Amino acid sequence: MGKVIDFKVAKKKIESKKKKCKFKTFKNNKIHNYKALIILFIVILSITSLFFLFVPMNTPKKNHYIESKYSMDIFKIRAFNLFFS
């Protein structure tokens, strides 16, 4: 009689361990899915940034480029003066 009770208890323990293992693997799969999503997001961001670096949306005119370059030079001089004054 005692052996039968021990067998039932052992069977319940084994079943509970199986359930725990299944839950752990499910949690790990969720974590892997999140990792894959993060990696995919980073790849998409890098591709779009490269696209915007090498393909300008509208090409600037020559005069505008010269003016912006000149204004940047003035900005650099002012920053230099502020830093060393």
mmCIF file as gemmi writes it, N, C-alpha and C atoms, coordinates in Angstrom:
data_model
loop_
_atom_site.group_PDB
_atom_site.id
_atom_site.type_symbol
_atom_site.label_atom_id
_atom_site.label_alt_id
_atom_site.label_comp_id
_atom_site.label_asym_id
_atom_site.label_entity_id
_atom_site.label_seq_id
_atom_site.pdbx_PDB_ins_code
_atom_site.Cartn_x
_atom_site.Cartn_y
_atom_site.Cartn_z
_atom_site.occupancy
_atom_site.B_iso_or_equiv
_atom_site.pdbx_formal_charge
_atom_site.auth_seq_id
_atom_site.auth_asym_id
_atom_site.pdbx_PDB_model_num
ATOM 1 N N . MET Axp A 1 ? 0.834 -1.194 0 1 0 ? 1 A 1
ATOM 2 C CA . MET Axp A 1 ? 0 0 0 1 0 ? 1 A 1
ATOM 3 C C . MET Axp A 1 ? 0.879 1.259 0 1 0 ? 1 A 1
ATOM 4 N N . GLY Axp A 2 ? 1.94 1.247 0.769 1 0 ? 2 A 1
ATOM 5 C CA . GLY Axp A 2 ? 2.82 2.394 0.854 1 0 ? 2 A 1
ATOM 6 C C . GLY Axp A 2 ? 3.537 2.661 -0.464 1 0 ? 2 A 1
ATOM 7 N N . LYS Axp A 3 ? 3.879 1.588 -1.194 1 0 ? 3 A 1
ATOM 8 C CA . LYS Axp A 3 ? 4.589 1.754 -2.469 1 0 ? 3 A 1
ATOM 9 C C . LYS Axp A 3 ? 3.71 2.442 -3.502 1 0 ? 3 A 1
ATOM 10 N N . VAL Axp A 4 ? 2.431 2.159 -3.504 1 0 ? 4 A 1
ATOM 11 C CA . VAL Axp A 4 ? 1.51 2.769 -4.465 1 0 ? 4 A 1
ATOM 12 C C . VAL Axp A 4 ? 1.422 4.278 -4.21 1 0 ? 4 A 1
ATOM 13 N N . ILE Axp A 5 ? 1.349 4.674 -2.953 1 0 ? 5 A 1
ATOM 14 C CA . ILE Axp A 5 ? 1.286 6.098 -2.621 1 0 ? 5 A 1
ATOM 15 C C . ILE Axp A 5 ? 2.581 6.787 -3.058 1 0 ? 5 A 1
ATOM 16 N N . ASP Axp A 6 ? 3.714 6.144 -2.82 1 0 ? 6 A 1
ATOM 17 C CA . ASP Axp A 6 ? 4.989 6.717 -3.239 1 0 ? 6 A 1
ATOM 18 C C . ASP Axp A 6 ? 5.035 6.898 -4.758 1 0 ? 6 A 1
ATOM 19 N N . PHE Axp A 7 ? 4.488 5.933 -5.481 1 0 ? 7 A 1
ATOM 20 C CA . PHE Axp A 7 ? 4.482 6.003 -6.938 1 0 ? 7 A 1
ATOM 21 C C . PHE Axp A 7 ? 3.633 7.178 -7.414 1 0 ? 7 A 1
ATOM 22 N N . LYS Axp A 8 ? 2.489 7.372 -6.773 1 0 ? 8 A 1
ATOM 23 C CA . LYS Axp A 8 ? 1.615 8.492 -7.166 1 0 ? 8 A 1
ATOM 24 C C . LYS Axp A 8 ? 2.286 9.833 -6.881 1 0 ? 8 A 1
ATOM 25 N N . VAL Axp A 9 ? 2.933 9.918 -5.728 1 0 ? 9 A 1
ATOM 26 C CA . VAL Axp A 9 ? 3.636 11.159 -5.37 1 0 ? 9 A 1
ATOM 27 C C . VAL Axp A 9 ? 4.762 11.422 -6.377 1 0 ? 9 A 1
ATOM 28 N N . ALA Axp A 10 ? 5.512 10.369 -6.709 1 0 ? 10 A 1
ATOM 29 C CA . ALA Axp A 10 ? 6.612 10.511 -7.665 1 0 ? 10 A 1
ATOM 30 C C . ALA Axp A 10 ? 6.079 10.942 -9.03 1 0 ? 10 A 1
ATOM 31 N N . LYS Axp A 11 ? 4.945 10.364 -9.431 1 0 ? 11 A 1
ATOM 32 C CA . LYS Axp A 11 ? 4.359 10.728 -10.729 1 0 ? 11 A 1
ATOM 33 C C . LYS Axp A 11 ? 3.955 12.202 -10.746 1 0 ? 11 A 1
ATOM 34 N N . LYS Axp A 12 ? 3.373 12.676 -9.63 1 0 ? 12 A 1
ATOM 35 C CA . LYS Axp A 12 ? 2.982 14.084 -9.556 1 0 ? 12 A 1
ATOM 36 C C . LYS Axp A 12 ? 4.211 14.99 -9.63 1 0 ? 12 A 1
ATOM 37 N N . LYS Axp A 13 ? 5.296 14.593 -8.941 1 0 ? 13 A 1
ATOM 38 C CA . LYS Axp A 13 ? 6.525 15.387 -8.983 1 0 ? 13 A 1
ATOM 39 C C . LYS Axp A 13 ? 7.089 15.475 -10.403 1 0 ? 13 A 1
ATOM 40 N N . ILE Axp A 14 ? 7.068 14.336 -11.109 1 0 ? 14 A 1
ATOM 41 C CA . ILE Axp A 14 ? 7.587 14.313 -12.484 1 0 ? 14 A 1
ATOM 42 C C . ILE Axp A 14 ? 6.739 15.21 -13.375 1 0 ? 14 A 1
ATOM 43 N N . GLU Axp A 15 ? 5.422 15.144 -13.21 1 0 ? 15 A 1
ATOM 44 C CA . GLU Axp A 15 ? 4.53 15.984 -14.026 1 0 ? 15 A 1
ATOM 45 C C . GLU Axp A 15 ? 4.76 17.467 -13.739 1 0 ? 15 A 1
ATOM 46 N N . SER Axp A 16 ? 4.95 17.789 -12.446 1 0 ? 16 A 1
ATOM 47 C CA . SER Axp A 16 ? 5.175 19.198 -12.103 1 0 ? 16 A 1
ATOM 48 C C . SER Axp A 16 ? 6.497 19.689 -12.691 1 0 ? 16 A 1
ATOM 49 N N . LYS Axp A 17 ? 7.534 18.821 -12.699 1 0 ? 17 A 1
ATOM 50 C CA . LYS Axp A 17 ? 8.813 19.198 -13.294 1 0 ? 17 A 1
ATOM 51 C C . LYS Axp A 17 ? 8.669 19.424 -14.794 1 0 ? 17 A 1
ATOM 52 N N . LYS Axp A 18 ? 7.886 18.568 -15.464 1 0 ? 18 A 1
ATOM 53 C CA . LYS Axp A 18 ? 7.667 18.745 -16.906 1 0 ? 18 A 1
ATOM 54 C C . LYS Axp A 18 ? 6.988 20.078 -17.184 1 0 ? 18 A 1
ATOM 55 N N . LYS Axp A 19 ? 5.999 20.428 -16.366 1 0 ? 19 A 1
ATOM 56 C CA . LYS Axp A 19 ? 5.3 21.702 -16.553 1 0 ? 19 A 1
ATOM 57 C C . LYS Axp A 19 ? 6.26 22.877 -16.373 1 0 ? 19 A 1
ATOM 58 N N . LYS Axp A 20 ? 7.124 22.794 -15.358 1 0 ? 20 A 1
ATOM 59 C CA . LYS Axp A 20 ? 8.09 23.863 -15.127 1 0 ? 20 A 1
ATOM 60 C C . LYS Axp A 20 ? 9.043 24.005 -16.311 1 0 ? 20 A 1
ATOM 61 N N . CYS Axp A 21 ? 9.492 22.89 -16.849 1 0 ? 21 A 1
ATOM 62 C CA . CYS Axp A 21 ? 10.412 22.924 -17.985 1 0 ? 21 A 1
ATOM 63 C C . CYS Axp A 21 ? 9.74 23.556 -19.202 1 0 ? 21 A 1
ATOM 64 N N . LYS Axp A 22 ? 8.489 23.19 -19.441 1 0 ? 22 A 1
ATOM 65 C CA . LYS Axp A 22 ? 7.77 23.774 -20.574 1 0 ? 22 A 1
ATOM 66 C C . LYS Axp A 22 ? 7.654 25.283 -20.401 1 0 ? 22 A 1
ATOM 67 N N . PHE Axp A 23 ? 7.353 25.722 -19.192 1 0 ? 23 A 1
ATOM 68 C CA . PHE Axp A 23 ? 7.211 27.153 -18.938 1 0 ? 23 A 1
ATOM 69 C C . PHE Axp A 23 ? 8.538 27.873 -19.165 1 0 ? 23 A 1
ATOM 70 N N . LYS Axp A 24 ? 9.636 27.261 -18.724 1 0 ? 24 A 1
ATOM 71 C CA . LYS Axp A 24 ? 10.952 27.878 -18.907 1 0 ? 24 A 1
ATOM 72 C C . LYS Axp A 24 ? 11.286 28.021 -20.388 1 0 ? 24 A 1
ATOM 73 N N . THR Axp A 25 ? 11.043 26.986 -21.179 1 0 ? 25 A 1
ATOM 74 C CA . THR Axp A 25 ? 11.357 27.076 -22.605 1 0 ? 25 A 1
ATOM 75 C C . THR Axp A 25 ? 10.483 28.129 -23.272 1 0 ? 25 A 1
ATOM 76 N N . PHE Axp A 26 ? 9.228 28.244 -22.844 1 0 ? 26 A 1
ATOM 77 C CA . PHE Axp A 26 ? 8.35 29.271 -23.417 1 0 ? 26 A 1
ATOM 78 C C . PHE Axp A 26 ? 8.889 30.654 -23.096 1 0 ? 26 A 1
ATOM 79 N N . LYS Axp A 27 ? 9.37 30.844 -21.864 1 0 ? 27 A 1
ATOM 80 C CA . LYS Axp A 27 ? 9.947 32.136 -21.487 1 0 ? 27 A 1
ATOM 81 C C . LYS Axp A 27 ? 11.19 32.427 -22.333 1 0 ? 27 A 1
ATOM 82 N N . ASN Axp A 28 ? 12.033 31.415 -22.527 1 0 ? 28 A 1
ATOM 83 C CA . ASN Axp A 28 ? 13.242 31.609 -23.322 1 0 ? 28 A 1
ATOM 84 C C . ASN Axp A 28 ? 12.896 31.964 -24.76 1 0 ? 28 A 1
ATOM 85 N N . ASN Axp A 29 ? 11.866 31.33 -25.318 1 0 ? 29 A 1
ATOM 86 C CA . ASN Axp A 29 ? 11.456 31.656 -26.679 1 0 ? 29 A 1
ATOM 87 C C . ASN Axp A 29 ? 10.996 33.104 -26.768 1 0 ? 29 A 1
ATOM 88 N N . LYS Axp A 30 ? 10.29 33.573 -25.742 1 0 ? 30 A 1
ATOM 89 C CA . LYS Axp A 30 ? 9.851 34.971 -25.737 1 0 ? 30 A 1
ATOM 90 C C . LYS Axp A 30 ? 11.061 35.9 -25.755 1 0 ? 30 A 1
ATOM 91 N N . ILE Axp A 31 ? 12.061 35.594 -24.946 1 0 ? 31 A 1
ATOM 92 C CA . ILE Axp A 31 ? 13.267 36.419 -24.881 1 0 ? 31 A 1
ATOM 93 C C . ILE Axp A 31 ? 13.962 36.428 -26.239 1 0 ? 31 A 1
ATOM 94 N N . HIS Axp A 32 ? 14.067 35.273 -26.886 1 0 ? 32 A 1
ATOM 95 C CA . HIS Axp A 32 ? 14.708 35.196 -28.195 1 0 ? 32 A 1
ATOM 96 C C . HIS Axp A 32 ? 13.934 36.01 -29.22 1 0 ? 32 A 1
ATOM 97 N N . ASN Axp A 33 ? 12.609 35.996 -29.135 1 0 ? 33 A 1
ATOM 98 C CA . ASN Axp A 33 ? 11.804 36.796 -30.06 1 0 ? 33 A 1
ATOM 99 C C . ASN Axp A 33 ? 12.091 38.275 -29.884 1 0 ? 33 A 1
ATOM 100 N N . TYR Axp A 34 ? 12.212 38.72 -28.632 1 0 ? 34 A 1
ATOM 101 C CA . TYR Axp A 34 ? 12.522 40.126 -28.391 1 0 ? 34 A 1
ATOM 102 C C . TYR Axp A 34 ? 13.902 40.486 -28.933 1 0 ? 34 A 1
ATOM 103 N N . LYS Axp A 35 ? 14.873 39.576 -28.75 1 0 ? 35 A 1
ATOM 104 C CA . LYS Axp A 35 ? 16.216 39.83 -29.279 1 0 ? 35 A 1
ATOM 105 C C . LYS Axp A 35 ? 16.173 39.965 -30.794 1 0 ? 35 A 1
ATOM 106 N N . ALA Axp A 36 ? 15.422 39.088 -31.449 1 0 ? 36 A 1
ATOM 107 C CA . ALA Axp A 36 ? 15.318 39.136 -32.909 1 0 ? 36 A 1
ATOM 108 C C . ALA Axp A 36 ? 14.666 40.437 -33.357 1 0 ? 36 A 1
ATOM 109 N N . LEU Axp A 37 ? 13.643 40.887 -32.647 1 0 ? 37 A 1
ATOM 110 C CA . LEU Axp A 37 ? 12.982 42.151 -33 1 0 ? 37 A 1
ATOM 111 C C . LEU Axp A 37 ? 13.927 43.329 -32.841 1 0 ? 37 A 1
ATOM 112 N N . ILE Axp A 38 ? 14.71 43.329 -31.769 1 0 ? 38 A 1
ATOM 113 C CA . ILE Axp A 38 ? 15.653 44.425 -31.537 1 0 ? 38 A 1
ATOM 114 C C . ILE Axp A 38 ? 16.716 44.454 -32.643 1 0 ? 38 A 1
ATOM 115 N N . ILE Axp A 39 ? 17.245 43.282 -33.005 1 0 ? 39 A 1
ATOM 116 C CA . ILE Axp A 39 ? 18.256 43.207 -34.056 1 0 ? 39 A 1
ATOM 117 C C . ILE Axp A 39 ? 17.674 43.687 -35.387 1 0 ? 39 A 1
ATOM 118 N N . LEU Axp A 40 ? 16.44 43.276 -35.687 1 0 ? 40 A 1
ATOM 119 C CA . LEU Axp A 40 ? 15.778 43.698 -36.919 1 0 ? 40 A 1
ATOM 120 C C . LEU Axp A 40 ? 15.587 45.216 -36.94 1 0 ? 40 A 1
ATOM 121 N N . PHE Axp A 41 ? 15.202 45.782 -35.821 1 0 ? 41 A 1
ATOM 122 C CA . PHE Axp A 41 ? 15.004 47.231 -35.712 1 0 ? 41 A 1
ATOM 123 C C . PHE Axp A 41 ? 16.317 47.97 -35.965 1 0 ? 41 A 1
ATOM 124 N N . ILE Axp A 42 ? 17.416 47.471 -35.385 1 0 ? 42 A 1
ATOM 125 C CA . ILE Axp A 42 ? 18.727 48.103 -35.579 1 0 ? 42 A 1
ATOM 126 C C . ILE Axp A 42 ? 19.153 48.029 -37.04 1 0 ? 42 A 1
ATOM 127 N N . VAL Axp A 43 ? 18.921 46.89 -37.685 1 0 ? 43 A 1
ATOM 128 C CA . VAL Axp A 43 ? 19.294 46.727 -39.092 1 0 ? 43 A 1
ATOM 129 C C . VAL Axp A 43 ? 18.505 47.701 -39.96 1 0 ? 43 A 1
ATOM 130 N N . ILE Axp A 44 ? 17.202 47.827 -39.707 1 0 ? 44 A 1
ATOM 131 C CA . ILE Axp A 44 ? 16.371 48.741 -40.49 1 0 ? 44 A 1
ATOM 132 C C . ILE Axp A 44 ? 16.837 50.184 -40.291 1 0 ? 44 A 1
ATOM 133 N N . LEU Axp A 45 ? 17.159 50.559 -39.047 1 0 ? 45 A 1
ATOM 134 C CA . LEU Axp A 45 ? 17.653 51.911 -38.791 1 0 ? 45 A 1
ATOM 135 C C . LEU Axp A 45 ? 18.963 52.185 -39.525 1 0 ? 45 A 1
ATOM 136 N N . SER Axp A 46 ? 19.864 51.218 -39.521 1 0 ? 46 A 1
ATOM 137 C CA . SER Axp A 46 ? 21.148 51.433 -40.184 1 0 ? 46 A 1
ATOM 138 C C . SER Axp A 46 ? 20.97 51.57 -41.696 1 0 ? 46 A 1
ATOM 139 N N . ILE Axp A 47 ? 20.079 50.765 -42.28 1 0 ? 47 A 1
ATOM 140 C CA . ILE Axp A 47 ? 19.842 50.846 -43.724 1 0 ? 47 A 1
ATOM 141 C C . ILE Axp A 47 ? 19.254 52.204 -44.095 1 0 ? 47 A 1
ATOM 142 N N . THR Axp A 48 ? 18.278 52.674 -43.305 1 0 ? 48 A 1
ATOM 143 C CA . THR Axp A 48 ? 17.666 53.968 -43.622 1 0 ? 48 A 1
ATOM 144 C C . THR Axp A 48 ? 18.66 55.107 -43.431 1 0 ? 48 A 1
ATOM 145 N N . SER Axp A 49 ? 19.504 55.022 -42.403 1 0 ? 49 A 1
ATOM 146 C CA . SER Axp A 49 ? 20.488 56.091 -42.198 1 0 ? 49 A 1
ATOM 147 C C . SER Axp A 49 ? 21.491 56.122 -43.354 1 0 ? 49 A 1
ATOM 148 N N . LEU Axp A 50 ? 21.916 54.95 -43.824 1 0 ? 50 A 1
ATOM 149 C CA . LEU Axp A 50 ? 22.828 54.914 -44.968 1 0 ? 50 A 1
ATOM 150 C C . LEU Axp A 50 ? 22.152 55.486 -46.209 1 0 ? 50 A 1
ATOM 151 N N . PHE Axp A 51 ? 20.877 55.168 -46.383 1 0 ? 51 A 1
ATOM 152 C CA . PHE Axp A 51 ? 20.131 55.698 -47.532 1 0 ? 51 A 1
ATOM 153 C C . PHE Axp A 51 ? 20.102 57.217 -47.495 1 0 ? 51 A 1
ATOM 154 N N . PHE Axp A 52 ? 19.825 57.793 -46.324 1 0 ? 52 A 1
ATOM 155 C CA . PHE Axp A 52 ? 19.748 59.248 -46.226 1 0 ? 52 A 1
ATOM 156 C C . PHE Axp A 52 ? 21.119 59.897 -46.294 1 0 ? 52 A 1
ATOM 157 N N . LEU Axp A 53 ? 22.176 59.161 -45.958 1 0 ? 53 A 1
ATOM 158 C CA . LEU Axp A 53 ? 23.524 59.728 -46.085 1 0 ? 53 A 1
ATOM 159 C C . LEU Axp A 53 ? 23.943 59.842 -47.546 1 0 ? 53 A 1
ATOM 160 N N . PHE Axp A 54 ? 23.705 58.779 -48.305 1 0 ? 54 A 1
ATOM 161 C CA . PHE Axp A 54 ? 24.224 58.724 -49.672 1 0 ? 54 A 1
ATOM 162 C C . PHE Axp A 54 ? 23.248 59.224 -50.729 1 0 ? 54 A 1
ATOM 163 N N . VAL Axp A 55 ? 21.966 59.365 -50.402 1 0 ? 55 A 1
ATOM 164 C CA . VAL Axp A 55 ? 20.987 59.851 -51.367 1 0 ? 55 A 1
ATOM 165 C C . VAL Axp A 55 ? 20.378 61.134 -50.807 1 0 ? 55 A 1
ATOM 166 N N . PRO Axp A 56 ? 20.865 62.294 -51.214 1 0 ? 56 A 1
ATOM 167 C CA . PRO Axp A 56 ? 20.284 63.536 -50.698 1 0 ? 56 A 1
ATOM 168 C C . PRO Axp A 56 ? 18.869 63.738 -51.227 1 0 ? 56 A 1
ATOM 169 N N . MET Axp A 57 ? 18.013 64.305 -50.386 1 0 ? 57 A 1
ATOM 170 C CA . MET Axp A 57 ? 16.606 64.465 -50.775 1 0 ? 57 A 1
ATOM 171 C C . MET Axp A 57 ? 16.466 65.513 -51.876 1 0 ? 57 A 1
ATOM 172 N N . ASN Axp A 58 ? 17.08 66.675 -51.716 1 0 ? 58 A 1
ATOM 173 C CA . ASN Axp A 58 ? 17.098 67.684 -52.785 1 0 ? 58 A 1
ATOM 174 C C . ASN Axp A 58 ? 18.478 68.313 -52.812 1 0 ? 58 A 1
ATOM 175 N N . THR Axp A 59 ? 19.066 68.381 -53.986 1 0 ? 59 A 1
ATOM 176 C CA . THR Axp A 59 ? 20.431 68.881 -54.09 1 0 ? 59 A 1
ATOM 177 C C . THR Axp A 59 ? 20.429 70.392 -53.895 1 0 ? 59 A 1
ATOM 178 N N . PRO Axp A 60 ? 21.276 70.933 -53.028 1 0 ? 60 A 1
ATOM 179 C CA . PRO Axp A 60 ? 21.29 72.384 -52.796 1 0 ? 60 A 1
ATOM 180 C C . PRO Axp A 60 ? 21.929 73.134 -53.963 1 0 ? 60 A 1
ATOM 181 N N . LYS Axp A 61 ? 21.526 74.38 -54.149 1 0 ? 61 A 1
ATOM 182 C CA . LYS Axp A 61 ? 22.109 75.217 -55.203 1 0 ? 61 A 1
ATOM 183 C C . LYS Axp A 61 ? 23.493 75.671 -54.761 1 0 ? 61 A 1
ATOM 184 N N . LYS Axp A 62 ? 24.291 76.119 -55.733 1 0 ? 62 A 1
ATOM 185 C CA . LYS Axp A 62 ? 25.666 76.532 -55.425 1 0 ? 62 A 1
ATOM 186 C C . LYS Axp A 62 ? 25.694 77.718 -54.469 1 0 ? 62 A 1
ATOM 187 N N . ASN Axp A 63 ? 24.872 78.731 -54.734 1 0 ? 63 A 1
ATOM 188 C CA . ASN Axp A 63 ? 24.884 79.932 -53.897 1 0 ? 63 A 1
ATOM 189 C C . ASN Axp A 63 ? 24.509 79.598 -52.458 1 0 ? 63 A 1
ATOM 190 N N . HIS Axp A 64 ? 23.497 78.775 -52.332 1 0 ? 64 A 1
ATOM 191 C CA . HIS Axp A 64 ? 23.053 78.391 -50.99 1 0 ? 64 A 1
ATOM 192 C C . HIS Axp A 64 ? 24.178 77.663 -50.252 1 0 ? 64 A 1
ATOM 193 N N . TYR Axp A 65 ? 24.909 76.798 -50.973 1 0 ? 65 A 1
ATOM 194 C CA . TYR Axp A 65 ? 26.01 76.053 -50.365 1 0 ? 65 A 1
ATOM 195 C C . TYR Axp A 65 ? 27.105 77.011 -49.888 1 0 ? 65 A 1
ATOM 196 N N . ILE Axp A 66 ? 27.417 77.995 -50.746 1 0 ? 66 A 1
ATOM 197 C CA . ILE Axp A 66 ? 28.472 78.962 -50.387 1 0 ? 66 A 1
ATOM 198 C C . ILE Axp A 66 ? 28.042 79.761 -49.157 1 0 ? 66 A 1
ATOM 199 N N . GLU Axp A 67 ? 26.772 80.203 -49.131 1 0 ? 67 A 1
ATOM 200 C CA . GLU Axp A 67 ? 26.287 80.983 -47.989 1 0 ? 67 A 1
ATOM 201 C C . GLU Axp A 67 ? 26.336 80.156 -46.705 1 0 ? 67 A 1
ATOM 202 N N . SER Axp A 68 ? 25.907 78.908 -46.806 1 0 ? 68 A 1
ATOM 203 C CA . SER Axp A 68 ? 25.885 78.078 -45.6 1 0 ? 68 A 1
ATOM 204 C C . SER Axp A 68 ? 27.31 77.801 -45.118 1 0 ? 68 A 1
ATOM 205 N N . LYS Axp A 69 ? 28.24 77.631 -46.071 1 0 ? 69 A 1
ATOM 206 C CA . LYS Axp A 69 ? 29.631 77.387 -45.695 1 0 ? 69 A 1
ATOM 207 C C . LYS Axp A 69 ? 30.206 78.625 -44.997 1 0 ? 69 A 1
ATOM 208 N N . TYR Axp A 70 ? 29.885 79.801 -45.553 1 0 ? 70 A 1
ATOM 209 C CA . TYR Axp A 70 ? 30.365 81.05 -44.972 1 0 ? 70 A 1
ATOM 210 C C . TYR Axp A 70 ? 29.79 81.252 -43.564 1 0 ? 70 A 1
ATOM 211 N N . SER Axp A 71 ? 28.502 80.984 -43.407 1 0 ? 71 A 1
ATOM 212 C CA . SER Axp A 71 ? 27.882 81.153 -42.094 1 0 ? 71 A 1
ATOM 213 C C . SER Axp A 71 ? 28.474 80.161 -41.094 1 0 ? 71 A 1
ATOM 214 N N . MET Axp A 72 ? 28.823 78.96 -41.55 1 0 ? 72 A 1
ATOM 215 C CA . MET Axp A 72 ? 29.452 77.991 -40.648 1 0 ? 72 A 1
ATOM 216 C C . MET Axp A 72 ? 30.829 78.479 -40.215 1 0 ? 72 A 1
ATOM 217 N N . ASP Axp A 73 ? 31.558 79.116 -41.142 1 0 ? 73 A 1
ATOM 218 C CA . ASP Axp A 73 ? 32.873 79.664 -40.779 1 0 ? 73 A 1
ATOM 219 C C . ASP Axp A 73 ? 32.725 80.747 -39.709 1 0 ? 73 A 1
ATOM 220 N N . ILE Axp A 74 ? 31.736 81.634 -39.889 1 0 ? 74 A 1
ATOM 221 C CA . ILE Axp A 74 ? 31.496 82.684 -38.893 1 0 ? 74 A 1
ATOM 222 C C . ILE Axp A 74 ? 31.14 82.052 -37.547 1 0 ? 74 A 1
ATOM 223 N N . PHE Axp A 75 ? 30.306 81.001 -37.604 1 0 ? 75 A 1
ATOM 224 C CA . PHE Axp A 75 ? 29.91 80.315 -36.371 1 0 ? 75 A 1
ATOM 225 C C . PHE Axp A 75 ? 31.127 79.705 -35.667 1 0 ? 75 A 1
ATOM 226 N N . LYS Axp A 76 ? 32.032 79.107 -36.453 1 0 ? 76 A 1
ATOM 227 C CA . LYS Axp A 76 ? 33.246 78.51 -35.869 1 0 ? 76 A 1
ATOM 228 C C . LYS Axp A 76 ? 34.126 79.583 -35.22 1 0 ? 76 A 1
ATOM 229 N N . ILE Axp A 77 ? 34.254 80.737 -35.908 1 0 ? 77 A 1
ATOM 230 C CA . ILE Axp A 77 ? 35.083 81.823 -35.358 1 0 ? 77 A 1
ATOM 231 C C . ILE Axp A 77 ? 34.483 82.322 -34.042 1 0 ? 77 A 1
ATOM 232 N N . ARG Axp A 78 ? 33.158 82.503 -34.02 1 0 ? 78 A 1
ATOM 233 C CA . ARG Axp A 78 ? 32.51 82.975 -32.8 1 0 ? 78 A 1
ATOM 234 C C . ARG Axp A 78 ? 32.677 81.961 -31.664 1 0 ? 78 A 1
ATOM 235 N N . ALA Axp A 79 ? 32.525 80.685 -31.987 1 0 ? 79 A 1
ATOM 236 C CA . ALA Axp A 79 ? 32.689 79.65 -30.966 1 0 ? 79 A 1
ATOM 237 C C . ALA Axp A 79 ? 34.126 79.649 -30.438 1 0 ? 79 A 1
ATOM 238 N N . PHE Axp A 80 ? 35.097 79.804 -31.338 1 0 ? 80 A 1
ATOM 239 C CA . PHE Axp A 80 ? 36.513 79.848 -30.951 1 0 ? 80 A 1
ATOM 240 C C . PHE Axp A 80 ? 36.764 81.031 -30.019 1 0 ? 80 A 1
ATOM 241 N N . ASN Axp A 81 ? 36.206 82.203 -30.387 1 0 ? 81 A 1
ATOM 242 C CA . ASN Axp A 81 ? 36.394 83.399 -29.555 1 0 ? 81 A 1
ATOM 243 C C . ASN Axp A 81 ? 35.747 83.224 -28.185 1 0 ? 81 A 1
ATOM 244 N N . LEU Axp A 82 ? 34.56 82.637 -28.152 1 0 ? 82 A 1
ATOM 245 C CA . LEU Axp A 82 ? 33.891 82.432 -26.868 1 0 ? 82 A 1
ATOM 246 C C . LEU Axp A 82 ? 34.675 81.466 -25.986 1 0 ? 82 A 1
ATOM 247 N N . PHE Axp A 83 ? 35.243 80.452 -26.612 1 0 ? 83 A 1
ATOM 248 C CA . PHE Axp A 83 ? 35.94 79.414 -25.849 1 0 ? 83 A 1
ATOM 249 C C . PHE Axp A 83 ? 37.237 79.953 -25.235 1 0 ? 83 A 1
ATOM 250 N N . PHE Axp A 84 ? 37.948 80.782 -26.005 1 0 ? 84 A 1
ATOM 251 C CA . PHE Axp A 84 ? 39.25 81.259 -25.535 1 0 ? 84 A 1
ATOM 252 C C . PHE Axp A 84 ? 39.207 82.648 -24.906 1 0 ? 84 A 1
ATOM 253 N N . SER Axp A 85 ? 38.028 83.236 -24.712 1 0 ? 85 A 1
ATOM 254 C CA . SER Axp A 85 ? 37.978 84.561 -24.081 1 0 ? 85 A 1
ATOM 255 C C . SER Axp A 85 ? 37.848 84.434 -22.565 1 0 ? 85 A 1
